[in-house]
Amino acid sequence: MEKLIVNNYGSFDVTFEKAKGSTMWDVNGKKYIDFIAGIGVNCLGHNYKPLVKAISRQARRQIHISNYYFSDVGLDFAKGLLQVTGFERGYFGNSGAEANEAAIKLARKYGQLNGGDKRKTIVTLESSFHGRTLATLTATGQNRFHPDCFAPYPEGFKTIKANDFDALKDAFDDTTAALFIECIQGEGGVNLIDPKWAQAAAEAARAADAIVMADEVQTGVGRTGTYLASDWLGFKPEVVTLAKGIAGGVPMGACLFRGKAADVFVAGDHQSTFAGNPLACAAGLVVLETVSDPDFLDRVNHAGDYIRGKISSWNLPIVKDVRGRGLMIGTQIDPSIKPFDIEVRCLEKGLCTTTAGSDVVRFLPPLNISDKEIDEGLAIYKSVLEEFCK
């Protein structure tokens, strides 16, 4: 496969052919339980009938139009998304990195309008991850994502330590344009943000006349048991970015604005050819209507509690912590063992997982994963962890 596609991803030598629910089959007919969901993208699993039907119907009507015009389904999705999230306006993109680029550009313009050339700095958090473009890489608070080969990196970013109240004392001043919080640090290790700290950080940023932005590319769209993770963190951002599961597998992102951020962008400030095309919006409507249902979100929380509880109940010595919220789950592994080796063994036995940070095995299963698939996947995971205990 590397001869055909540049292997930027370090892909495994597995080729999938079909899938249904939270189960996939490779070209050899081998079965796998999907605890990744396309890194949180397939939030309604595979071959979800209402989603397939909506995409098929929209493909017969209209797949793409220029953003010089509006589509009926695009307006319906925008109206519904803003109503569910409590934001005033929004911009559609194609990915999480693109949504975060929009947020960064908006923050820079906000700073220019409210302080001139000196107000440019965007404050992010250590161990955060915001994307793979040059600007979002620079915003990312992990040095391993800043290799010299991609330098020079854009200026105007600084990081502070999450959950450190002392770090807030001098974090913001009249050069700060925005605070950008990743609501749970996914790539950093499924690290939880303390709600009291998030609220204090937002208050300190606003006191310096900066706006507050939430990166919910991975935590949004019900992943952590509420439609937005910033809701349970309680800091009410002026800007939120979404992607991953927003359209159930069709590429899409969104950047939503309210309050002081609502009217910053004007015509020509930020554009994208494919952004918010009718096909993606039709898929997004199905996801929105499904995931925003309170009973659905209750099930996400119940399933997440069940998985974390089961892993903890095994009392395996290599498991140092089990953390997360909703169906965003991290198992911290003893540092003598590489999580990647666990990932490889899980795949060999028919379970798709991934890693995060330096010592965490991460689960991001479909939000509607069945109890049976959860138990099948956990049985494989337990057997693998027990192998590494020997």
GROMACS .gro file of C-alpha atoms in nm:
model
  390
    1MET     CA    1   0.000   0.000   0.000
    2GLU     CA    2   0.291   0.237   0.071
    3LYS     CA    3   0.378   0.218  -0.300
    4LEU     CA    4   0.036   0.367  -0.376
    5ILE     CA    5  -0.027   0.606  -0.087
    6VAL     CA    6   0.239   0.796   0.108
    7ASN     CA    7   0.222   0.640   0.454
    8ASN     CA    8   0.196   0.958   0.660
    9TYR     CA    9  -0.023   0.772   0.906
   10GLY     CA   10   0.195   0.469   0.978
   11SER     CA   11  -0.100   0.260   0.862
   12PHE     CA   12  -0.136  -0.105   0.957
   13ASP     CA   13  -0.139  -0.372   0.688
   14VAL     CA   14  -0.515  -0.421   0.714
   15THR     CA   15  -0.764  -0.339   0.439
   16PHE     CA   16  -1.128  -0.310   0.539
   17GLU     CA   17  -1.407  -0.404   0.304
   18LYS     CA   18  -1.735  -0.353   0.489
   19ALA     CA   19  -1.882  -0.258   0.823
   20LYS     CA   20  -2.207  -0.240   1.015
   21GLY     CA   21  -2.272  -0.080   1.349
   22SER     CA   22  -1.948  -0.098   1.546
   23THR     CA   23  -1.818  -0.405   1.365
   24MET     CA   24  -1.590  -0.415   1.060
   25TRP     CA   25  -1.462  -0.690   0.830
   26ASP     CA   26  -1.139  -0.690   0.632
   27VAL     CA   27  -1.094  -0.824   0.278
   28ASN     CA   28  -1.012  -1.167   0.422
   29GLY     CA   29  -1.340  -1.182   0.614
   30LYS     CA   30  -1.184  -1.127   0.956
   31LYS     CA   31  -1.410  -0.950   1.206
   32TYR     CA   32  -1.306  -0.650   1.419
   33ILE     CA   33  -1.483  -0.453   1.693
   34ASP     CA   34  -1.442  -0.081   1.625
   35PHE     CA   35  -1.337   0.117   1.932
   36ILE     CA   36  -1.195   0.401   1.717
   37ALA     CA   37  -1.487   0.507   1.495
   38GLY     CA   38  -1.252   0.671   1.247
   39ILE     CA   39  -1.092   0.864   1.538
   40GLY     CA   40  -1.433   0.976   1.662
   41VAL     CA   41  -1.575   1.050   1.317
   42ASN     CA   42  -1.824   0.764   1.270
   43CYS     CA   43  -2.031   0.876   1.566
   44LEU     CA   44  -2.333   0.674   1.451
   45GLY     CA   45  -2.125   0.374   1.353
   46HIS     CA   46  -2.113   0.218   1.009
   47ASN     CA   47  -2.404   0.176   0.768
   48TYR     CA   48  -2.647   0.364   0.994
   49LYS     CA   49  -2.966   0.343   0.788
   50PRO     CA   50  -3.106   0.696   0.840
   51LEU     CA   51  -2.765   0.845   0.756
   52VAL     CA   52  -2.720   0.630   0.446
   53LYS     CA   53  -3.071   0.718   0.333
   54ALA     CA   54  -3.018   1.093   0.379
   55ILE     CA   55  -2.685   1.088   0.194
   56SER     CA   56  -2.832   0.885  -0.093
   57ARG     CA   57  -3.135   1.111  -0.120
   58GLN     CA   58  -2.921   1.426  -0.117
   59ALA     CA   59  -2.681   1.284  -0.376
   60ARG     CA   60  -2.974   1.248  -0.613
   61ARG     CA   61  -3.077   1.608  -0.550
   62GLN     CA   62  -2.751   1.803  -0.527
   63ILE     CA   63  -2.401   1.726  -0.398
   64HIS     CA   64  -2.223   2.060  -0.423
   65ILE     CA   65  -2.288   2.422  -0.507
   66SER     CA   66  -2.072   2.731  -0.478
   67ASN     CA   67  -2.086   2.921  -0.151
   68TYR     CA   68  -2.186   3.225  -0.357
   69TYR     CA   69  -2.533   3.076  -0.302
   70PHE     CA   70  -2.721   2.900  -0.021
   71SER     CA   71  -2.866   2.550  -0.017
   72ASP     CA   72  -3.193   2.466   0.154
   73VAL     CA   73  -3.038   2.179   0.348
   74GLY     CA   74  -2.742   2.398   0.447
   75LEU     CA   75  -2.971   2.661   0.596
   76ASP     CA   76  -3.171   2.393   0.778
   77PHE     CA   77  -2.855   2.245   0.928
   78ALA     CA   78  -2.715   2.583   1.029
   79LYS     CA   79  -3.042   2.679   1.198
   80GLY     CA   80  -3.059   2.350   1.387
   81LEU     CA   81  -2.694   2.353   1.493
   82LEU     CA   82  -2.712   2.708   1.626
   83GLN     CA   83  -3.032   2.631   1.812
   84VAL     CA   84  -2.887   2.322   1.981
   85THR     CA   85  -2.556   2.488   2.074
   86GLY     CA   86  -2.678   2.836   2.165
   87PHE     CA   87  -2.454   3.020   1.920
   88GLU     CA   88  -2.557   3.306   1.693
   89ARG     CA   89  -2.369   3.251   1.367
   90GLY     CA   90  -2.137   2.996   1.211
   91TYR     CA   91  -1.897   2.901   0.937
   92PHE     CA   92  -1.876   2.555   0.781
   93GLY     CA   93  -1.545   2.397   0.680
   94ASN     CA   94  -1.414   2.055   0.585
   95SER     CA   95  -1.211   1.940   0.886
   96GLY     CA   96  -1.107   2.013   1.242
   97ALA     CA   97  -0.787   2.183   1.139
   98GLU     CA   98  -0.980   2.406   0.901
   99ALA     CA   99  -1.232   2.494   1.172
  100ASN     CA  100  -0.944   2.583   1.404
  101GLU     CA  101  -0.777   2.791   1.132
  102ALA     CA  102  -1.101   2.988   1.106
  103ALA     CA  103  -1.100   3.041   1.483
  104ILE     CA  104  -0.737   3.156   1.478
  105LYS     CA  105  -0.804   3.404   1.197
  106LEU     CA  106  -1.111   3.536   1.377
  107ALA     CA  107  -0.912   3.580   1.699
  108ARG     CA  108  -0.641   3.772   1.516
  109LYS     CA  109  -0.896   4.002   1.352
  110TYR     CA  110  -1.076   4.050   1.684
  111GLY     CA  111  -0.744   4.150   1.840
  112GLN     CA  112  -0.674   4.397   1.559
  113LEU     CA  113  -1.017   4.556   1.600
  114ASN     CA  114  -0.987   4.573   1.979
  115GLY     CA  115  -0.630   4.675   2.048
  116GLY     CA  116  -0.447   4.722   1.723
  117ASP     CA  117  -0.128   4.551   1.610
  118LYS     CA  118  -0.015   4.459   1.962
  119ARG     CA  119  -0.318   4.238   2.039
  120LYS     CA  120  -0.221   3.922   1.849
  121THR     CA  121  -0.134   3.652   2.099
  122ILE     CA  122  -0.344   3.337   2.127
  123VAL     CA  123  -0.300   3.145   2.452
  124THR     CA  124  -0.331   2.765   2.432
  125LEU     CA  125  -0.262   2.484   2.679
  126GLU     CA  126   0.037   2.258   2.728
  127SER     CA  127  -0.034   1.905   2.598
  128SER     CA  128  -0.309   2.034   2.368
  129PHE     CA  129  -0.359   1.940   2.004
  130HIS     CA  130  -0.526   2.165   1.745
  131GLY     CA  131  -0.438   2.026   1.402
  132ARG     CA  132  -0.175   1.963   1.136
  133THR     CA  133  -0.161   2.291   0.943
  134LEU     CA  134   0.126   2.525   1.029
  135ALA     CA  135  -0.088   2.757   1.242
  136THR     CA  136  -0.271   2.478   1.425
  137LEU     CA  137   0.055   2.291   1.480
  138THR     CA  138   0.200   2.603   1.638
  139ALA     CA  139  -0.108   2.637   1.856
  140THR     CA  140  -0.058   2.275   1.967
  141GLY     CA  141   0.112   2.264   2.306
  142GLN     CA  142   0.338   1.964   2.242
  143ASN     CA  143   0.695   2.003   2.123
  144ARG     CA  144   0.691   1.672   1.939
  145PHE     CA  145   0.459   1.833   1.685
  146HIS     CA  146   0.709   2.113   1.614
  147PRO     CA  147   0.995   1.949   1.420
  148ASP     CA  148   1.259   2.174   1.269
  149CYS     CA  149   1.176   2.051   0.919
  150PHE     CA  150   0.852   2.253   0.918
  151ALA     CA  151   1.003   2.573   1.060
  152PRO     CA  152   0.961   2.865   1.067
  153TYR     CA  153   0.634   2.848   1.254
  154PRO     CA  154   0.386   3.138   1.277
  155GLU     CA  155   0.432   3.382   1.563
  156GLY     CA  156   0.175   3.490   1.816
  157PHE     CA  157   0.108   3.178   2.025
  158LYS     CA  158   0.194   3.097   2.386
  159THR     CA  159   0.107   2.806   2.611
  160ILE     CA  160   0.014   2.779   2.976
  161LYS     CA  161  -0.028   2.473   3.195
  162ALA     CA  162  -0.383   2.342   3.223
  163ASN     CA  163  -0.540   2.321   3.570
  164ASP     CA  164  -0.265   2.544   3.714
  165PHE     CA  165  -0.430   2.842   3.883
  166ASP     CA  166  -0.095   3.013   3.938
  167ALA     CA  167  -0.039   3.015   3.562
  168LEU     CA  168  -0.340   3.245   3.524
  169LYS     CA  169  -0.186   3.528   3.726
  170ASP     CA  170   0.014   3.669   3.436
  171ALA     CA  171  -0.121   3.471   3.139
  172PHE     CA  172  -0.323   3.752   2.981
  173ASP     CA  173  -0.261   4.118   2.908
  174ASP     CA  174  -0.335   4.380   2.642
  175THR     CA  175  -0.148   4.172   2.382
  176THR     CA  176  -0.383   3.874   2.421
  177ALA     CA  177  -0.640   3.819   2.147
  178ALA     CA  178  -0.785   3.489   2.267
  179LEU     CA  179  -0.769   3.192   2.500
  180PHE     CA  180  -0.810   2.861   2.315
  181ILE     CA  181  -0.909   2.562   2.533
  182GLU     CA  182  -0.920   2.202   2.414
  183CYS     CA  183  -1.199   2.075   2.637
  184ILE     CA  184  -1.041   1.733   2.692
  185GLN     CA  185  -0.688   1.688   2.562
  186GLY     CA  186  -0.737   1.395   2.326
  187GLU     CA  187  -0.401   1.350   2.157
  188GLY     CA  188  -0.229   1.466   2.475
  189GLY     CA  189  -0.353   1.162   2.669
  190VAL     CA  190  -0.728   1.206   2.734
  191ASN     CA  191  -0.644   1.467   2.997
  192LEU     CA  192  -0.944   1.621   3.171
  193ILE     CA  193  -0.974   1.995   3.225
  194ASP     CA  194  -1.093   2.106   3.569
  195PRO     CA  195  -1.420   2.299   3.524
  196LYS     CA  196  -1.329   2.547   3.798
  197TRP     CA  197  -0.996   2.614   3.629
  198ALA     CA  198  -1.158   2.654   3.286
  199GLN     CA  199  -1.404   2.904   3.430
  200ALA     CA  200  -1.126   3.096   3.606
  201ALA     CA  201  -0.913   3.098   3.291
  202ALA     CA  202  -1.203   3.229   3.085
  203GLU     CA  203  -1.274   3.499   3.342
  204ALA     CA  204  -0.909   3.608   3.343
  205ALA     CA  205  -0.896   3.617   2.963
  206ARG     CA  206  -1.212   3.823   2.936
  207ALA     CA  207  -1.082   4.063   3.202
  208ALA     CA  208  -0.796   4.134   2.959
  209ASP     CA  209  -1.056   4.190   2.681
  210ALA     CA  210  -0.965   3.867   2.502
  211ILE     CA  211  -1.224   3.629   2.360
  212VAL     CA  212  -1.253   3.268   2.474
  213MET     CA  213  -1.255   2.981   2.223
  214ALA     CA  214  -1.320   2.609   2.270
  215ASP     CA  215  -1.168   2.341   2.050
  216GLU     CA  216  -1.441   2.078   2.044
  217VAL     CA  217  -1.322   1.901   1.731
  218GLN     CA  218  -1.301   1.576   1.927
  219THR     CA  219  -1.514   1.649   2.235
  220GLY     CA  220  -1.816   1.798   2.059
  221VAL     CA  221  -2.123   1.637   1.900
  222GLY     CA  222  -2.209   1.430   2.207
  223ARG     CA  223  -1.873   1.256   2.248
  224THR     CA  224  -1.847   1.345   2.619
  225GLY     CA  225  -2.214   1.301   2.705
  226THR     CA  226  -2.339   1.654   2.633
  227TYR     CA  227  -2.361   1.801   2.285
  228LEU     CA  228  -2.074   2.037   2.376
  229ALA     CA  229  -1.813   1.957   2.640
  230SER     CA  230  -1.785   2.328   2.718
  231ASP     CA  231  -2.138   2.301   2.858
  232TRP     CA  232  -2.028   2.082   3.149
  233LEU     CA  233  -1.703   2.277   3.183
  234GLY     CA  234  -1.917   2.589   3.221
  235PHE     CA  235  -1.701   2.858   3.062
  236LYS     CA  236  -1.938   2.958   2.776
  237PRO     CA  237  -1.692   3.034   2.492
  238GLU     CA  238  -1.750   3.304   2.231
  239VAL     CA  239  -1.615   3.066   1.965
  240VAL     CA  240  -1.639   2.687   1.937
  241THR     CA  241  -1.492   2.459   1.671
  242LEU     CA  242  -1.646   2.127   1.569
  243ALA     CA  243  -1.560   1.846   1.326
  244LYS     CA  244  -1.500   1.470   1.369
  245GLY     CA  245  -1.852   1.332   1.419
  246ILE     CA  246  -2.046   1.638   1.301
  247ALA     CA  247  -2.158   1.468   0.977
  248GLY     CA  248  -2.117   1.103   1.073
  249GLY     CA  249  -1.830   1.029   0.834
  250VAL     CA  250  -1.874   1.289   0.560
  251PRO     CA  251  -1.588   1.542   0.584
  252MET     CA  252  -1.706   1.855   0.762
  253GLY     CA  253  -1.610   2.109   1.026
  254ALA     CA  254  -1.773   2.415   1.178
  255CYS     CA  255  -1.669   2.728   1.362
  256LEU     CA  256  -1.951   2.889   1.561
  257PHE     CA  257  -1.958   3.242   1.703
  258ARG     CA  258  -2.157   3.447   1.953
  259GLY     CA  259  -2.130   3.762   2.160
  260LYS     CA  260  -1.819   3.969   2.083
  261ALA     CA  261  -1.717   3.720   1.813
  262ALA     CA  262  -2.047   3.712   1.624
  263ASP     CA  263  -1.979   3.997   1.380
  264VAL     CA  264  -1.600   3.985   1.339
  265PHE     CA  265  -1.591   3.804   1.004
  266VAL     CA  266  -1.717   3.985   0.694
  267ALA     CA  267  -1.728   3.887   0.326
  268GLY     CA  268  -1.385   3.779   0.202
  269ASP     CA  269  -1.227   3.714   0.543
  270HIS     CA  270  -1.235   3.334   0.525
  271GLN     CA  271  -1.360   3.100   0.254
  272SER     CA  272  -1.337   2.739   0.136
  273THR     CA  273  -1.453   2.579  -0.188
  274PHE     CA  274  -1.614   2.264  -0.051
  275ALA     CA  275  -1.726   2.402   0.285
  276GLY     CA  276  -2.081   2.325   0.392
  277ASN     CA  277  -2.179   2.151   0.072
  278PRO     CA  278  -2.534   2.008   0.061
  279LEU     CA  279  -2.420   1.646   0.095
  280ALA     CA  280  -2.232   1.713   0.418
  281CYS     CA  281  -2.516   1.924   0.556
  282ALA     CA  282  -2.771   1.651   0.482
  283ALA     CA  283  -2.556   1.406   0.678
  284GLY     CA  284  -2.507   1.665   0.953
  285LEU     CA  285  -2.882   1.704   0.998
  286VAL     CA  286  -2.923   1.332   1.070
  287VAL     CA  287  -2.640   1.339   1.322
  288LEU     CA  288  -2.773   1.654   1.489
  289GLU     CA  289  -3.126   1.520   1.525
  290THR     CA  290  -2.997   1.189   1.664
  291VAL     CA  291  -2.719   1.300   1.896
  292SER     CA  292  -2.895   1.601   2.050
  293ASP     CA  293  -3.170   1.378   2.191
  294PRO     CA  294  -3.136   1.370   2.575
  295ASP     CA  295  -3.202   0.996   2.589
  296PHE     CA  296  -2.925   0.933   2.336
  297LEU     CA  297  -2.681   1.140   2.543
  298ASP     CA  298  -2.785   0.956   2.860
  299ARG     CA  299  -2.692   0.630   2.684
  300VAL     CA  300  -2.351   0.776   2.590
  301ASN     CA  301  -2.284   0.857   2.954
  302HIS     CA  302  -2.406   0.517   3.073
  303ALA     CA  303  -2.192   0.331   2.818
  304GLY     CA  304  -1.884   0.535   2.907
  305ASP     CA  305  -1.931   0.475   3.279
  306TYR     CA  306  -1.976   0.104   3.212
  307ILE     CA  307  -1.655   0.075   3.007
  308ARG     CA  308  -1.443   0.269   3.257
  309GLY     CA  309  -1.593   0.075   3.545
  310LYS     CA  310  -1.524  -0.263   3.382
  311ILE     CA  311  -1.159  -0.178   3.307
  312SER     CA  312  -1.107  -0.055   3.664
  313SER     CA  313  -1.272  -0.367   3.807
  314TRP     CA  314  -1.012  -0.591   3.644
  315ASN     CA  315  -0.748  -0.454   3.888
  316LEU     CA  316  -0.469  -0.525   3.643
  317PRO     CA  317  -0.127  -0.402   3.762
  318ILE     CA  318  -0.033  -0.243   3.429
  319VAL     CA  319  -0.339  -0.013   3.439
  320LYS     CA  320  -0.246   0.303   3.626
  321ASP     CA  321  -0.559   0.508   3.557
  322VAL     CA  322  -0.884   0.495   3.361
  323ARG     CA  323  -1.020   0.838   3.274
  324GLY     CA  324  -1.241   1.027   3.037
  325ARG     CA  325  -1.599   1.135   3.001
  326GLY     CA  326  -1.879   0.987   2.796
  327LEU     CA  327  -1.731   0.773   2.520
  328MET     CA  328  -1.392   0.943   2.519
  329ILE     CA  329  -1.187   0.702   2.729
  330GLY     CA  330  -0.819   0.665   2.812
  331THR     CA  331  -0.640   0.379   2.988
  332GLN     CA  332  -0.308   0.494   3.131
  333ILE     CA  333  -0.055   0.212   3.103
  334ASP     CA  334   0.253   0.139   3.314
  335PRO     CA  335   0.545   0.328   3.154
  336SER     CA  336   0.742   0.004   3.112
  337ILE     CA  337   0.495  -0.098   2.838
  338LYS     CA  338   0.436   0.084   2.510
  339PRO     CA  339   0.067   0.153   2.440
  340PHE     CA  340   0.141   0.104   2.071
  341ASP     CA  341   0.234  -0.259   2.139
  342ILE     CA  342  -0.105  -0.305   2.306
  343GLU     CA  343  -0.273  -0.144   2.006
  344VAL     CA  344  -0.095  -0.384   1.771
  345ARG     CA  345  -0.193  -0.689   1.975
  346CYS     CA  346  -0.554  -0.573   2.002
  347LEU     CA  347  -0.570  -0.540   1.625
  348GLU     CA  348  -0.430  -0.890   1.581
  349LYS     CA  349  -0.709  -1.022   1.803
  350GLY     CA  350  -0.984  -0.822   1.633
  351LEU     CA  351  -1.016  -0.494   1.826
  352CYS     CA  352  -0.943  -0.152   1.677
  353THR     CA  353  -0.800   0.091   1.933
  354THR     CA  354  -0.560   0.384   1.920
  355THR     CA  355  -0.312   0.559   2.149
  356ALA     CA  356  -0.275   0.907   2.297
  357GLY     CA  357   0.013   1.088   2.461
  358SER     CA  358   0.303   0.867   2.568
  359ASP     CA  359   0.125   0.615   2.789
  360VAL     CA  360  -0.245   0.594   2.704
  361VAL     CA  361  -0.462   0.354   2.506
  362ARG     CA  362  -0.760   0.553   2.380
  363PHE     CA  363  -1.116   0.448   2.294
  364LEU     CA  364  -1.349   0.660   2.079
  365PRO     CA  365  -1.619   0.408   1.982
  366PRO     CA  366  -1.937   0.498   1.792
  367LEU     CA  367  -2.178   0.675   2.024
  368ASN     CA  368  -2.448   0.418   1.948
  369ILE     CA  369  -2.227   0.112   2.002
  370SER     CA  370  -2.435  -0.181   2.126
  371ASP     CA  371  -2.391  -0.347   2.464
  372LYS     CA  372  -2.294  -0.669   2.285
  373GLU     CA  373  -2.017  -0.495   2.087
  374ILE     CA  374  -1.891  -0.323   2.401
  375ASP     CA  375  -1.861  -0.655   2.582
  376GLU     CA  376  -1.697  -0.825   2.282
  377GLY     CA  377  -1.442  -0.547   2.256
  378LEU     CA  378  -1.373  -0.541   2.629
  379ALA     CA  379  -1.320  -0.917   2.636
  380ILE     CA  380  -1.049  -0.881   2.372
  381TYR     CA  381  -0.897  -0.581   2.552
  382LYS     CA  382  -0.885  -0.764   2.884
  383SER     CA  383  -0.716  -1.067   2.727
  384VAL     CA  384  -0.451  -0.843   2.569
  385LEU     CA  385  -0.381  -0.651   2.890
  386GLU     CA  386  -0.351  -0.982   3.077
  387GLU     CA  387  -0.090  -1.097   2.823
  388PHE     CA  388   0.118  -0.789   2.901
  389CYS     CA  389   0.088  -0.857   3.275
  390LYS     CA  390   0.277  -1.186   3.242
   0.00000   0.00000   0.00000
